[in-house]
Each structure stands twice: as C-alpha cells, then as structure tokens.
mmCIF file of C-alpha atoms in Angstrom:
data_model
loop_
_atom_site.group_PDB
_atom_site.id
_atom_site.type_symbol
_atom_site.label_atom_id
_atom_site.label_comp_id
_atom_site.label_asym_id
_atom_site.label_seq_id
_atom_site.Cartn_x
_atom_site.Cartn_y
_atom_site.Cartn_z
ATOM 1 C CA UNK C 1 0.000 0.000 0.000
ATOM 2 C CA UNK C 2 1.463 3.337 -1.409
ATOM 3 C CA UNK C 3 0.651 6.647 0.175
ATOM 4 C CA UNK C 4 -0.254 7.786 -3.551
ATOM 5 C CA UNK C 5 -2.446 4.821 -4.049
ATOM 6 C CA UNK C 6 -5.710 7.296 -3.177
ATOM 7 C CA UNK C 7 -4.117 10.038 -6.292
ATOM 8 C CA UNK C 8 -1.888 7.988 -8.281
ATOM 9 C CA UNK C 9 -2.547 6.764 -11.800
ATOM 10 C CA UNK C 10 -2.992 2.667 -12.795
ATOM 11 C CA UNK C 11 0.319 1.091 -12.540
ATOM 12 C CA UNK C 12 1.168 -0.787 -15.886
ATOM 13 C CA UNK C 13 0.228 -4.094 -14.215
ATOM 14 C CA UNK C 14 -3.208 -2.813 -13.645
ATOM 15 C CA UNK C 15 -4.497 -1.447 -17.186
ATOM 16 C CA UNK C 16 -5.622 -4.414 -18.893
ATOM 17 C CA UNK C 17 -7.872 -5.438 -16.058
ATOM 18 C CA UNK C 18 -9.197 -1.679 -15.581
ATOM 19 C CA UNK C 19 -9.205 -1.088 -19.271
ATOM 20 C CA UNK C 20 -11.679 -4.321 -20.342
ATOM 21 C CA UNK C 21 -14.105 -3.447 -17.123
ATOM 22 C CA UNK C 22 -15.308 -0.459 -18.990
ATOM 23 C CA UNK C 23 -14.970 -2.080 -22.248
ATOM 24 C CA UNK C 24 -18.421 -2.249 -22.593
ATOM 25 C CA UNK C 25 -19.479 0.810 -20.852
ATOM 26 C CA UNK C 26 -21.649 3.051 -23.039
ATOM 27 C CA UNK C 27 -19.483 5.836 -22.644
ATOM 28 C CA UNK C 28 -16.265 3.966 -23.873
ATOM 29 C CA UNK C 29 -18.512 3.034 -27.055
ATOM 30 C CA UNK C 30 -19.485 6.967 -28.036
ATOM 31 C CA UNK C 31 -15.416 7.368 -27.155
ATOM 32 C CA UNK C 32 -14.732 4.733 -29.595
ATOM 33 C CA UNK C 33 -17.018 5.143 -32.018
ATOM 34 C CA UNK C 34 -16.075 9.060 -32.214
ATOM 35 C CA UNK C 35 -12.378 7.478 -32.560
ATOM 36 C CA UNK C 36 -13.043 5.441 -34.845
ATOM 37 C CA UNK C 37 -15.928 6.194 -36.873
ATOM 38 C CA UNK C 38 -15.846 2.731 -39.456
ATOM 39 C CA UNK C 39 -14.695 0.070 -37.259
ATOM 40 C CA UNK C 40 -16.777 -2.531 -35.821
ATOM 41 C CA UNK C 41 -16.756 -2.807 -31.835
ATOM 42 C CA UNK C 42 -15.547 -5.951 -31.886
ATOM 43 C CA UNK C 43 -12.749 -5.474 -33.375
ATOM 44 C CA UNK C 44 -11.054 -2.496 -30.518
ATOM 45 C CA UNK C 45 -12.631 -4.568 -27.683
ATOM 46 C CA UNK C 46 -10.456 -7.272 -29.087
ATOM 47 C CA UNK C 47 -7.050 -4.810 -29.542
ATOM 48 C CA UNK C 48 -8.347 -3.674 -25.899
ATOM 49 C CA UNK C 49 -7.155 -7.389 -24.624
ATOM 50 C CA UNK C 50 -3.573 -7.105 -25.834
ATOM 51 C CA UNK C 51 -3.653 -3.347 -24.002
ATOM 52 C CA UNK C 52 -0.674 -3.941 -20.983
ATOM 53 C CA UNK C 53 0.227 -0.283 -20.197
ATOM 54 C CA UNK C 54 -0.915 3.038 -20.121
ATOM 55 C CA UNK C 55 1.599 4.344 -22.857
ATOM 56 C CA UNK C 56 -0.016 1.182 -25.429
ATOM 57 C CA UNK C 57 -3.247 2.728 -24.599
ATOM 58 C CA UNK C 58 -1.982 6.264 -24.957
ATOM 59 C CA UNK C 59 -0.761 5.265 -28.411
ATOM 60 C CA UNK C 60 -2.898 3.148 -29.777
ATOM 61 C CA UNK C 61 -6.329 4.846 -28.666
ATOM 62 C CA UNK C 62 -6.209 7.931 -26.848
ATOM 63 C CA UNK C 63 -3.685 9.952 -29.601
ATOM 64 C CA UNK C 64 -6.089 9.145 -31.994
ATOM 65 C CA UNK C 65 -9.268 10.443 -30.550
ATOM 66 C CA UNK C 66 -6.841 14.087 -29.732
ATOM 67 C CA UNK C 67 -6.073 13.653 -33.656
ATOM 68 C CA UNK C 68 -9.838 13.342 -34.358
ATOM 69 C CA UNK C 69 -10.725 16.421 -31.773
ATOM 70 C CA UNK C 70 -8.575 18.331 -34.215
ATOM 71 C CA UNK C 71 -9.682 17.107 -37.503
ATOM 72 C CA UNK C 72 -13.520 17.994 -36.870
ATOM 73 C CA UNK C 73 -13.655 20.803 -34.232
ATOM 74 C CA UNK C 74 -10.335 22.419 -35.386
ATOM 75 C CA UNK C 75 -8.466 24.129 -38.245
ATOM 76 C CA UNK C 76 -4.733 22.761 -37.122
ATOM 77 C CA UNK C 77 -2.469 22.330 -33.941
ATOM 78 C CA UNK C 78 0.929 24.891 -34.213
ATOM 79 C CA UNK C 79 3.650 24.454 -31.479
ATOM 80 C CA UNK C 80 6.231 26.764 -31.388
ATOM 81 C CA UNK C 81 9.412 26.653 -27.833
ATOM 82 C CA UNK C 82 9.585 22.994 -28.014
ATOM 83 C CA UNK C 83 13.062 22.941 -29.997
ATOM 84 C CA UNK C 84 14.352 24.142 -26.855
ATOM 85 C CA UNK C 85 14.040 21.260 -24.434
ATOM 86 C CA UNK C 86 15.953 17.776 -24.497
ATOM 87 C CA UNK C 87 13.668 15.005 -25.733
ATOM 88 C CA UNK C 88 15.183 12.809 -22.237
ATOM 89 C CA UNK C 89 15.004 15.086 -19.777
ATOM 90 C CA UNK C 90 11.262 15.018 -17.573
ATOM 91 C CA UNK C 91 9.599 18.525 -17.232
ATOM 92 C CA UNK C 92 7.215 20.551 -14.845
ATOM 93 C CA UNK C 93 4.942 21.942 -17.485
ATOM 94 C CA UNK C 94 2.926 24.843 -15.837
ATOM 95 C CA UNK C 95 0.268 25.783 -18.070
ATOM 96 C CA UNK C 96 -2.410 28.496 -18.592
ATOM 97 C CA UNK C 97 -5.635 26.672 -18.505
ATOM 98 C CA UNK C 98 -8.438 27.390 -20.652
ATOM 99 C CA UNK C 99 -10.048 23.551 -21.275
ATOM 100 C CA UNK C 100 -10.732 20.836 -18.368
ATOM 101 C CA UNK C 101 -9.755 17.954 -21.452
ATOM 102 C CA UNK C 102 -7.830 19.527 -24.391
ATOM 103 C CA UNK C 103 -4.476 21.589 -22.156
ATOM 104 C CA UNK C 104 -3.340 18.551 -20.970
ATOM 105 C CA UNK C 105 -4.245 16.192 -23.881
ATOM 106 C CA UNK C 106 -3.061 18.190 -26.505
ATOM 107 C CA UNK C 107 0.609 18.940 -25.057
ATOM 108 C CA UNK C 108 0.424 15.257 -24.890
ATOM 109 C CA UNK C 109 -0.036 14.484 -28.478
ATOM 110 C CA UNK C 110 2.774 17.449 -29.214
ATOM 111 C CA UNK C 111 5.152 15.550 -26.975
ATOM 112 C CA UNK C 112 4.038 12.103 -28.250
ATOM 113 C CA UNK C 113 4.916 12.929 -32.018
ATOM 114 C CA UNK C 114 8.401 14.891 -30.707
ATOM 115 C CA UNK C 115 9.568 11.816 -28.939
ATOM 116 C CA UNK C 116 9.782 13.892 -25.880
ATOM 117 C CA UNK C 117 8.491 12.356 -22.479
ATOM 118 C CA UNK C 118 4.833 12.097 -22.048
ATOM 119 C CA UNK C 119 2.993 13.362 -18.829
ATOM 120 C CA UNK C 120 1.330 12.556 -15.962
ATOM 121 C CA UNK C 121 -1.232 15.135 -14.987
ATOM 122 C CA UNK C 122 -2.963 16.908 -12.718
ATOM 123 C CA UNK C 123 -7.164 16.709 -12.795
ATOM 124 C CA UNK C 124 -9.767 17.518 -10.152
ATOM 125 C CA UNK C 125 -11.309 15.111 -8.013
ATOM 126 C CA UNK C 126 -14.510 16.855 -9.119
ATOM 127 C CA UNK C 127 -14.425 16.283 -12.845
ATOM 128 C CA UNK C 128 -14.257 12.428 -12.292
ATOM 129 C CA UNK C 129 -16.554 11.713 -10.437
ATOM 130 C CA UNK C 130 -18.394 8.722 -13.035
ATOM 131 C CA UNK C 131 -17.029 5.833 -12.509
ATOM 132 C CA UNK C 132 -15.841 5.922 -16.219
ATOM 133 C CA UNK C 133 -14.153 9.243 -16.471
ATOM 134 C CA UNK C 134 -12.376 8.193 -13.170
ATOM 135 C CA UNK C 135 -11.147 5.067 -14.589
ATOM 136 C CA UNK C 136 -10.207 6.797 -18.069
ATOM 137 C CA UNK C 137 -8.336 9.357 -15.980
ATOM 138 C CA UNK C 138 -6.290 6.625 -14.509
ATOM 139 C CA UNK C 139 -5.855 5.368 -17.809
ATOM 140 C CA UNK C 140 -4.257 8.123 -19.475
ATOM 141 C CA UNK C 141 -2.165 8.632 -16.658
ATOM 142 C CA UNK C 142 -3.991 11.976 -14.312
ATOM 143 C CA UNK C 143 -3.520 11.865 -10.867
ATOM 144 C CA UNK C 144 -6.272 13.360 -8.485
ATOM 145 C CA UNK C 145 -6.177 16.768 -7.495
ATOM 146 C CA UNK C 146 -8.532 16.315 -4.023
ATOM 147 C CA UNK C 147 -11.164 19.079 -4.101
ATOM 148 C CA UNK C 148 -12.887 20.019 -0.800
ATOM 149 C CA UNK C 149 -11.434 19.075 2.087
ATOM 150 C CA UNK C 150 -11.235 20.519 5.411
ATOM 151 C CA UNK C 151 -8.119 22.786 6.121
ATOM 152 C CA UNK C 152 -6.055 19.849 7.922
ATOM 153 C CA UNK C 153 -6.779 17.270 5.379
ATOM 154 C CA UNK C 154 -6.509 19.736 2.522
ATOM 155 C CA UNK C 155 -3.018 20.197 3.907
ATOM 156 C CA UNK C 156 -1.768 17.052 4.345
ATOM 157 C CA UNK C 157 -3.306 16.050 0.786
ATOM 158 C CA UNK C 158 -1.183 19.397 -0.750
ATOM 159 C CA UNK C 159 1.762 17.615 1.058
ATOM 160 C CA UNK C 160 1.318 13.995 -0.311
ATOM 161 C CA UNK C 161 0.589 15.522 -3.866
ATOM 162 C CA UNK C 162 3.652 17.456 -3.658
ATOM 163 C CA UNK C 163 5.978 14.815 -2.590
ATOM 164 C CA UNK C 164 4.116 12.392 -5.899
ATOM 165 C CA UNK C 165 5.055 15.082 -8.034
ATOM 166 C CA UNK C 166 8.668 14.951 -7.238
ATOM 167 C CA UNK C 167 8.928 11.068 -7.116
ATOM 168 C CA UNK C 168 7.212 11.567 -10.583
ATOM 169 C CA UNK C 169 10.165 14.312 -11.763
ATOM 170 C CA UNK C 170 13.344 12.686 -9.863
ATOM 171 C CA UNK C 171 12.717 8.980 -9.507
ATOM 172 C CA UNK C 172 10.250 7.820 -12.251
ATOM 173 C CA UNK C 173 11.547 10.756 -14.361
ATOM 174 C CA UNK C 174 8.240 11.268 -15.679
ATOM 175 C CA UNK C 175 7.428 14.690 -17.135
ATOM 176 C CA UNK C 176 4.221 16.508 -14.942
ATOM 177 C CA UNK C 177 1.490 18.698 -16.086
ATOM 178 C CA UNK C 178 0.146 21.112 -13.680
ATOM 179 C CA UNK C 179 -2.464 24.125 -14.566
ATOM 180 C CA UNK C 180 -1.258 27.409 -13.028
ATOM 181 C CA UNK C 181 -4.139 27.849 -11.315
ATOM 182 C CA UNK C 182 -7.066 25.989 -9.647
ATOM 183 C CA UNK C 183 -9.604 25.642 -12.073
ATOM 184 C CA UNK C 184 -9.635 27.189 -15.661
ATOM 185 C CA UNK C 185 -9.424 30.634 -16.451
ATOM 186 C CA UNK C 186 -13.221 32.100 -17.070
ATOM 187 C CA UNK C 187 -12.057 36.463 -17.835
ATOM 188 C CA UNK C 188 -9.046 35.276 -20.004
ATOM 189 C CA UNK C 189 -6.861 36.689 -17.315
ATOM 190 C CA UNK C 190 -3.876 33.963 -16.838
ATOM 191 C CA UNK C 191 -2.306 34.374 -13.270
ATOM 192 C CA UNK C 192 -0.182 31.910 -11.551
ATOM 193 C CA UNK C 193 -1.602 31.168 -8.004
ATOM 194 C CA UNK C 194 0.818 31.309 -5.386
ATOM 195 C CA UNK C 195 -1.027 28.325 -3.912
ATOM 196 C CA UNK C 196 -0.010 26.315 -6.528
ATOM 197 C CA UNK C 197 3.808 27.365 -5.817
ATOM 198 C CA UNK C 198 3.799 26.178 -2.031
ATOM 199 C CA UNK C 199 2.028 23.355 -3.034
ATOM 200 C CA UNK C 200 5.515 22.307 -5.284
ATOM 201 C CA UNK C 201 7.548 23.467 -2.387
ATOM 202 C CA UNK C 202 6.259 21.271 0.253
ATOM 203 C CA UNK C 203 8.723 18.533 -1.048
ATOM 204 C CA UNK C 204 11.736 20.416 -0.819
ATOM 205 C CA UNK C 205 13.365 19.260 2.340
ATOM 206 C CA UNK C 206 16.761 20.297 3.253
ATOM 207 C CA UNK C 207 17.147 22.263 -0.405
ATOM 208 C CA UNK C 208 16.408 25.899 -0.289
ATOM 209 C CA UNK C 209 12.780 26.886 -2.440
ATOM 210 C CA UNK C 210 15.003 28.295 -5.138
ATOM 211 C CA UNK C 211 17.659 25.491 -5.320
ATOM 212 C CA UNK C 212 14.737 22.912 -5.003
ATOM 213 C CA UNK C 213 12.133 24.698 -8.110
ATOM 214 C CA UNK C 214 15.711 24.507 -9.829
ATOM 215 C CA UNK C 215 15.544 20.654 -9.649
ATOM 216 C CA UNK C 216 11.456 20.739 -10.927
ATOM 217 C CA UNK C 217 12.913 21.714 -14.528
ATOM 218 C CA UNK C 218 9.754 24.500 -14.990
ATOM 219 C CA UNK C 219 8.737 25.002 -18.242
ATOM 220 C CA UNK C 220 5.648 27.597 -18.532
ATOM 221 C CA UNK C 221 3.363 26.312 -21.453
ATOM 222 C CA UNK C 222 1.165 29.399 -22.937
ATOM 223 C CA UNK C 223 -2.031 27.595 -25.475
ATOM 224 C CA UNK C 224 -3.947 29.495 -27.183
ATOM 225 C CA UNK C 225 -7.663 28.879 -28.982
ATOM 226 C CA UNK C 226 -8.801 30.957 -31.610
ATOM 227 C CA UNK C 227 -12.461 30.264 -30.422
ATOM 228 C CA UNK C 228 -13.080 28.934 -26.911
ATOM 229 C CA UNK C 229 -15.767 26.457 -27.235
ATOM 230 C CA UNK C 230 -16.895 27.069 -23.938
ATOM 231 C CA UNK C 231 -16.812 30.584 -24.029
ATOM 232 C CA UNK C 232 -20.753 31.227 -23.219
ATOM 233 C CA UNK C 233 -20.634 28.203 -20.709
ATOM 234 C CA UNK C 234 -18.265 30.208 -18.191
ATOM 235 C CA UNK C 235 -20.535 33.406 -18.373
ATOM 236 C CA UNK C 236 -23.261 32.316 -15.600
ATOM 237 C CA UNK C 237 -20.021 32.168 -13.457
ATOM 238 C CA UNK C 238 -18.972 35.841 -14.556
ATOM 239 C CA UNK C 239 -21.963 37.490 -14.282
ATOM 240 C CA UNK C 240 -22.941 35.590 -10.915
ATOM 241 C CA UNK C 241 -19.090 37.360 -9.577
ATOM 242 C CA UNK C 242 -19.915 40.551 -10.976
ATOM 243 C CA UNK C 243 -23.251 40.697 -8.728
ATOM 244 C CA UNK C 244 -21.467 39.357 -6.017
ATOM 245 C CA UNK C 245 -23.680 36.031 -5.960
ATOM 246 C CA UNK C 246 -22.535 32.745 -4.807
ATOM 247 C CA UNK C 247 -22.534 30.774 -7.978
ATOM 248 C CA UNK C 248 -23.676 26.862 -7.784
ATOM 249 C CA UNK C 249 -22.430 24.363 -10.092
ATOM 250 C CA UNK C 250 -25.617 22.649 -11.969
ATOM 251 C CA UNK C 251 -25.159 18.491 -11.027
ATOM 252 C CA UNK C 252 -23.608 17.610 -14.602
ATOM 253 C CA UNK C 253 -21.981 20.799 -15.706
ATOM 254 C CA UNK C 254 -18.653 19.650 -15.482
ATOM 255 C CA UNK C 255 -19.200 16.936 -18.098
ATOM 256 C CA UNK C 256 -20.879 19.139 -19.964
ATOM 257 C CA UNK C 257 -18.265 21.198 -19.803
ATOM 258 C CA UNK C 258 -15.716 19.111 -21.062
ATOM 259 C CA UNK C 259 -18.303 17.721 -23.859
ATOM 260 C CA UNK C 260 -18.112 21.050 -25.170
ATOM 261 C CA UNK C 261 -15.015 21.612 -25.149
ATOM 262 C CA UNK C 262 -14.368 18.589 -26.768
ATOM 263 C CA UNK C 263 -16.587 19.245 -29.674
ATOM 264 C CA UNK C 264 -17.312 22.450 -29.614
ATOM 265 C CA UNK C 265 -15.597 24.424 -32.722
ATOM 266 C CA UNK C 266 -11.999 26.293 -31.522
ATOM 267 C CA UNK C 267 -10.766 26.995 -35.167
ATOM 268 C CA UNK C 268 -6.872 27.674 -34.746
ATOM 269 C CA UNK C 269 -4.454 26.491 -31.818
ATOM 270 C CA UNK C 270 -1.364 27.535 -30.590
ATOM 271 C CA UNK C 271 0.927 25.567 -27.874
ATOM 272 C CA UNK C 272 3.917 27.238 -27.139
ATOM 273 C CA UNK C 273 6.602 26.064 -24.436
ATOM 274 C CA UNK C 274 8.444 28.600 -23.061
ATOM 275 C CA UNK C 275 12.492 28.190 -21.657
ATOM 276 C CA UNK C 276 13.421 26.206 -18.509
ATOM 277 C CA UNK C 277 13.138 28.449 -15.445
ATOM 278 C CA UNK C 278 16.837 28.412 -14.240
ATOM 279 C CA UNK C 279 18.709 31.729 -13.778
ATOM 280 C CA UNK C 280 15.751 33.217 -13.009
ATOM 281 C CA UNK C 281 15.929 31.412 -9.745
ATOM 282 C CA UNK C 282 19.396 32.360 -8.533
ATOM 283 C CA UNK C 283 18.380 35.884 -8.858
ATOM 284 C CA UNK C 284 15.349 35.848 -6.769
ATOM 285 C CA UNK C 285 17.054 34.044 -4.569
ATOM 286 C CA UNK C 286 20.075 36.956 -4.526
ATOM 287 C CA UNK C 287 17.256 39.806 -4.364
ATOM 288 C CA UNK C 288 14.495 38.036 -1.995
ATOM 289 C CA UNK C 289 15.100 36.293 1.428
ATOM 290 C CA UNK C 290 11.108 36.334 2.585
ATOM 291 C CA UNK C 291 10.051 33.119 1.239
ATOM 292 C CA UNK C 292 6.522 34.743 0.028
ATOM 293 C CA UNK C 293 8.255 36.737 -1.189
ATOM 294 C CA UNK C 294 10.408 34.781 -3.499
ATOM 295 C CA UNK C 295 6.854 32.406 -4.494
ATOM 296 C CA UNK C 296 5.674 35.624 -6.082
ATOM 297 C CA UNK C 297 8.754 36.428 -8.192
ATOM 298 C CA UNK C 298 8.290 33.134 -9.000
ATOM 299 C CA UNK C 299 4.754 33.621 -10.165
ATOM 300 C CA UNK C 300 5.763 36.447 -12.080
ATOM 301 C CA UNK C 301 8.366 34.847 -14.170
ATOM 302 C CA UNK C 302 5.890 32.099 -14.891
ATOM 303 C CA UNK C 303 2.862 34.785 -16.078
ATOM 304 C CA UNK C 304 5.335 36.716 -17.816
ATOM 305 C CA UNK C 305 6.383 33.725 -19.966
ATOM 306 C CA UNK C 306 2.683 32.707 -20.271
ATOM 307 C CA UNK C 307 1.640 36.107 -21.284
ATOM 308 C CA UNK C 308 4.437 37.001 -23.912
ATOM 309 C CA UNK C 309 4.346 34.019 -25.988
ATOM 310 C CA UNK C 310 0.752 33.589 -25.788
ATOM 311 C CA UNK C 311 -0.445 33.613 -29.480
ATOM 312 C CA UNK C 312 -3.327 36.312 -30.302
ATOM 313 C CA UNK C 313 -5.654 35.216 -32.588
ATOM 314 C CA UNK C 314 -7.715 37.813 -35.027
ATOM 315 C CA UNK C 315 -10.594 36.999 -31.898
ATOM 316 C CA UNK C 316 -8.740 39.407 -29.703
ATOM 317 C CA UNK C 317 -7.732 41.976 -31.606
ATOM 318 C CA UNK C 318 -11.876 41.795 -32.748
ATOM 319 C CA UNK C 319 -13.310 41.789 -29.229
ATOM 320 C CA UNK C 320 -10.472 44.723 -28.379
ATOM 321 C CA UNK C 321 -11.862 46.571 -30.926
ATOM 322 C CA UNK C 322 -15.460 45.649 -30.217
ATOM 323 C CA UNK C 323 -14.603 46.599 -26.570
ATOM 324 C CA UNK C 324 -13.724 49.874 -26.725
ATOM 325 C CA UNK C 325 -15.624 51.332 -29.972
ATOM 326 C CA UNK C 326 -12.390 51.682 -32.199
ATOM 327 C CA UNK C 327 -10.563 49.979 -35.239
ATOM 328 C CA UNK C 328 -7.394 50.453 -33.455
ATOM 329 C CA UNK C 329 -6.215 46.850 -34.340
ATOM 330 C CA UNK C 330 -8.395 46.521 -37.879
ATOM 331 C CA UNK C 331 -5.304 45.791 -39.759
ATOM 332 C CA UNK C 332 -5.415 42.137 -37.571
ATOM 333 C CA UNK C 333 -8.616 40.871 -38.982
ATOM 334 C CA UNK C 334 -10.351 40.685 -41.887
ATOM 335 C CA UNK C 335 -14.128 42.417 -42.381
ATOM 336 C CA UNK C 336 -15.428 38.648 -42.670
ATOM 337 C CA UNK C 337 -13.826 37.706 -39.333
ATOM 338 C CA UNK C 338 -14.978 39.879 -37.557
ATOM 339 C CA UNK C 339 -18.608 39.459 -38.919
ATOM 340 C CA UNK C 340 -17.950 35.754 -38.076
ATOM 341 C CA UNK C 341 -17.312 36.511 -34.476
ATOM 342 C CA UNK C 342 -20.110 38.930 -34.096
ATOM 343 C CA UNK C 343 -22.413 36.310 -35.470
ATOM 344 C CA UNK C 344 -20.642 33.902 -32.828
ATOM 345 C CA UNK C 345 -20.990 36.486 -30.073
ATOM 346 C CA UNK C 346 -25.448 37.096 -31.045
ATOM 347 C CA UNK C 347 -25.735 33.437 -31.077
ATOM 348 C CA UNK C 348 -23.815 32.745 -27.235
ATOM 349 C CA UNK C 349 -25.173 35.484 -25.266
ATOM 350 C CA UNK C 350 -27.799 37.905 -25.411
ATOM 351 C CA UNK C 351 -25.971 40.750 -26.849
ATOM 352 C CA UNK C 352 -29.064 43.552 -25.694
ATOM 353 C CA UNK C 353 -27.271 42.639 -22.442
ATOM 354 C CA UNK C 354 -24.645 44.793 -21.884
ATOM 355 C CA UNK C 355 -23.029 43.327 -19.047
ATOM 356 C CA UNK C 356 -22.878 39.767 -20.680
ATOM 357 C CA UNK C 357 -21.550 41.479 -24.408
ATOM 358 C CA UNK C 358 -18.894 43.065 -22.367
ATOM 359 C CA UNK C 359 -17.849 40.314 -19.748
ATOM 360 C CA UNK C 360 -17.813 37.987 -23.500
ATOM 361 C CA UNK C 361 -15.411 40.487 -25.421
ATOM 362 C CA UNK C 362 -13.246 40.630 -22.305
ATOM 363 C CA UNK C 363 -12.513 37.281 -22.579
ATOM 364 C CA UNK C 364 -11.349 37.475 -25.564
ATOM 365 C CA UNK C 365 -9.712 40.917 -24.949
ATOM 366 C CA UNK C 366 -7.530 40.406 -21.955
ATOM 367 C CA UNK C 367 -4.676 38.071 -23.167
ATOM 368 C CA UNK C 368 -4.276 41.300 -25.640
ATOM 369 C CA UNK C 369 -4.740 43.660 -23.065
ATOM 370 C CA UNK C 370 -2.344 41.446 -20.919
ATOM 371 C CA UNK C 371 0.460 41.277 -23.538
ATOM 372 C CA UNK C 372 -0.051 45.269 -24.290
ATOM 373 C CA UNK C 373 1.002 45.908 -20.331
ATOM 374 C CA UNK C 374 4.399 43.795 -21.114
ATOM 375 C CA UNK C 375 4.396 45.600 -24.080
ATOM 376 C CA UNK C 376 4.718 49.079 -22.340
ATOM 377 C CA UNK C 377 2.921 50.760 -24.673
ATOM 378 C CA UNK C 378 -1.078 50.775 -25.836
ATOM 379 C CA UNK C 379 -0.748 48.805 -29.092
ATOM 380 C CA UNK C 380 1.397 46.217 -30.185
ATOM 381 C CA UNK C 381 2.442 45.174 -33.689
#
C-alpha cells in the first residue's frame, strides 16, 4: 500500500484489467465510435485485450481520438518553444488553462509525435466523479487533485501531492502537467496562483525553495484557442461574480463542460513552451530572502512567460476593438472575421445585455490587453 495509491494513476500491471471493465461501458462506445468512426466494436474490444500499459493505450487509442478532436472541431495544432528542451530530460509543465480535457491532452499528443516524455497530470477530483471518467483518468495517466477538504486534510493532501510530483520528476523521471491555477481561467486573465507554488515546495526538504524549483525543470506552457468552445458556458459564473452572488455548479456541468469543449468548434491552436526556469531562480534568490516573497517572483516569471508568448488570434484583436468602440487593431482581422465573431458572439449570449456582451469580449480581450502591459505601450504590432 502506497501513500499515492488514493491520487496515483494505474500502474502498468493494472491497465488491462481496468481497461476491459469499462470495455463495454456506453461511454467507452461513443469514445470509440467518435475514434473510430468505421470500425466494428468488436474489433477495438479485441485490440483492448492485448492493451498492458498506459503508454499502449496512450498510443494506440487515446492519440487518436486528440487527432480526431482536431480534424472535426479544429483548423490545425501549431507548437512553437519545443526545440528548446531535451527530448530525455522530464519537465514541470505549468500551463495556462483554458479547457478541463484539451491543455493537458493536446501537449500530450505534441510531446508524443516529438519523442519527448509524455505526462502525468494533474485533474480535479470533481471532474471524475463517473465511474468511467475516473477510470479513463487513470488510464491516461492523471492523478487526483482532491477538491474540498477541510483545512487539515486539505493540507496534508497538498503535502502527499507534492511529494508524488517529485517522485514523478526525480525517480520515475516522468514529465508533470500542472495548470497554473485551480480551475480554468473564465475572464481570459492567466495568473499563476501562489497556492499552486507552495504546493511544489512542500517537497523540498533540506534544499532551499530556489535550489529545489531549480531541480522541478519548470517550463511555462502558454495555449492558445482561436475560439473557446466554452466561451458562453463560463458566463453564468462571470456574471454571478460581478453581482457578487454565490454561484452553484448545476449536477452535470462539469461533463458538460468538457463535452463542449471537446466538440465544440476552436478553429486555430497555438501551444507554445516557453524556456526552462533556471537563472531566473538564482536571482530571486540573490534579491528576496522572505520566502513569500520569493513564491511571487516566482509567479511572475511564470505569467510573464505565459503572457508574452501567448499567441493572439484575429478573436482578440476583434473583441479589443469591439470593446472599446475603435478599429485600433483593424489591420489584424479581416471584415469577414470579424462578422464571423459577431455572429458567434449574437448566437452565445444575449448581446441587448450589456453586461454579458462586455464580460464575453473581455474574454477574448484580456490576453491582448495582458500582452499590451508587457508591451509598455497601448498597441502592439
């Protein structure tokens, strides 16, 4: 018995067993049949039977539904950073997080066809909470992110996650995804919680914080939609925050959620993987001694990477320009873009509300807005 054994993905040993109990679960079917479309059942429950570990299911299944995700509700995966890293060496990824599925799933697929080393990520508790998404989790290697607990256990489970993730990085020299914040960004605002930051540091030990995130290999990982499928889906939340209402989660949201951001349409996609954090470390630890301190330069470094190489799409320059009443960034787009996106925009919200049309744009907006403040300056080129 493991202490991860409650957060931990299937060992190896354990996939074909797991795997052919939901075999003939409707849900695997849909999965399947979305994967692929012509082939008879029979035939991938029988491939499922010569299924022994999680990277032959990775490979054999899973990559291809990702590649189908693309094909219909996409116009085409770029990657850009990734030239950068060694193909042997196991990463942190911290990523901005914009979809519960796609983040992790894509950067998978990118490091799958680079030959670099896969993940294992972090997921909510929350999102898997059928028996079928929980054992398809554990399948494509997630570990549980345990969603609320009270204080003492929610500390102690920070403190067993933490030490996973390093016995992940150091022993099994696994690469780890991790979103930079709980839960996905709903204003397009990416920030790096520092929660997220002691949450790494818990393992540390005897190593200073900075000496110790040197060892976690960080690589910030910006992605980028063109069209966030689940753009209208994340305004109840909004608007419930802007009237300064608690805002309850409907009983199947969350796999709605990830339904439609499965399917829904995104267009273009950007993944872009910024450089190892490394120097940056010895100089915060030169110009900060408060360890709070040091967790926000941290943070910093991370959003600043996430910000700057985040790819804007014509959306953003659109909704900037929607925003604020100007043509300031016109030259971005084309006339039938932007009538594409206003069309988008009547169809997702009411757009007589003026509250929900601006709360929308912003989305969109921000990661512009964002970059502009980096920028120095009120435009960028």
């Amino acid at each position: 018995m493991s202490k991860f054994d409650e957060i931990r993905p299937f060992y190896d040993s354990e996939v074909n067993e797991a795997l052919r109990g939901i075999a003939r679960d409707p849900m695997m079917k849909a999965l399947m049949g979305f994967t692929f479309p012509d082939v008879d059942k029979q035939v991938w429950r029988e491939q499922f039977k010569n299924i022994h570990s999680t990277s032959d299911f990775q490979h054999n299944f899973i990559a291809h539904t990702i590649r189908q995700i693309l094909a219909k509700s996409s116009e085409g995966l770029t990657t850009s950073g990734f030239d950068q890293l060694d193909k042997n060496t196991p990463y942190l990824f911290v990523s901005n997080h914009r979809d519960i599925v796609l983040d992790t799933s894509l950067l998978n697929l990118v490091l799958l066809e680079k030959e670099f080393i896969m993940t294992s990520s972090a997921i909510g508790d929350n999102l898997v909470q059928k028996t079928f998404l929980h054992v398809l989790a554990k399948l494509n290697r997630n570990f549980l992110v345990q969603r609320g607990l009270p204080i003492r256990e929610q500390l102690k489970s920070s403190q067993i996650m933490s030490e996973y993730i390093e016995q992940l990085l150091h022993v099994e020299k696994r690469s780890v995804w991790i979103a930079q914040r709980e839960g996905r960004t709903k204003d397009g605002n990416d920030a790096t919680q520092q929660g997220v930051l002691k949450m790494l540091a818990m393992a540390a030990g005897d190593l200073s914080l900075t000496d110790y995130f040197k060892t976690l290999k960080i690589v910030p990982i910006s992605i980028s939609y063109e069209y966030d499928p689940t753009d209208s889906l994340k305004m109840p939340q909004l608007l419930a925050k802007h009237r300064d209402e608690e805002y309850v989660k409907g009983k199947d949201e969350d796999f709605m959620t990830m339904l439609s951001g499965v399917l829904g349409q995104k267009k273009r996609i950007h993944l872009h993987a910024g450089t190892v954090l490394d120097k940056e470390l010895d100089d915060i630890a030169v110009n900060f001694e408060n360890k709070n301190k040091q967790l926000q330069a941290i943070a910093q470094i991370i959003d600043d990477s996430i910000i700057q190489n985040y790819k804007l799409w014509p959306t953003k320059f659109i909704a900037y320009d929607l925003l604020h009443q100007t043509d300031t960034y016109a030259s971005e787009y084309t006339e039938q873009e932007k009538q594409l996106f206003v069309r988008r925009l009547d169809m997702r919200i009411d757009p007589c509300d003026a509250v929900s049309k601006e709360f929308f744009l912003a989305m969109y907006a921000n990661p512009l807005i964002n970059k502009m403040k980096y920028e120095g300056n009120s435009s960028i080129d």
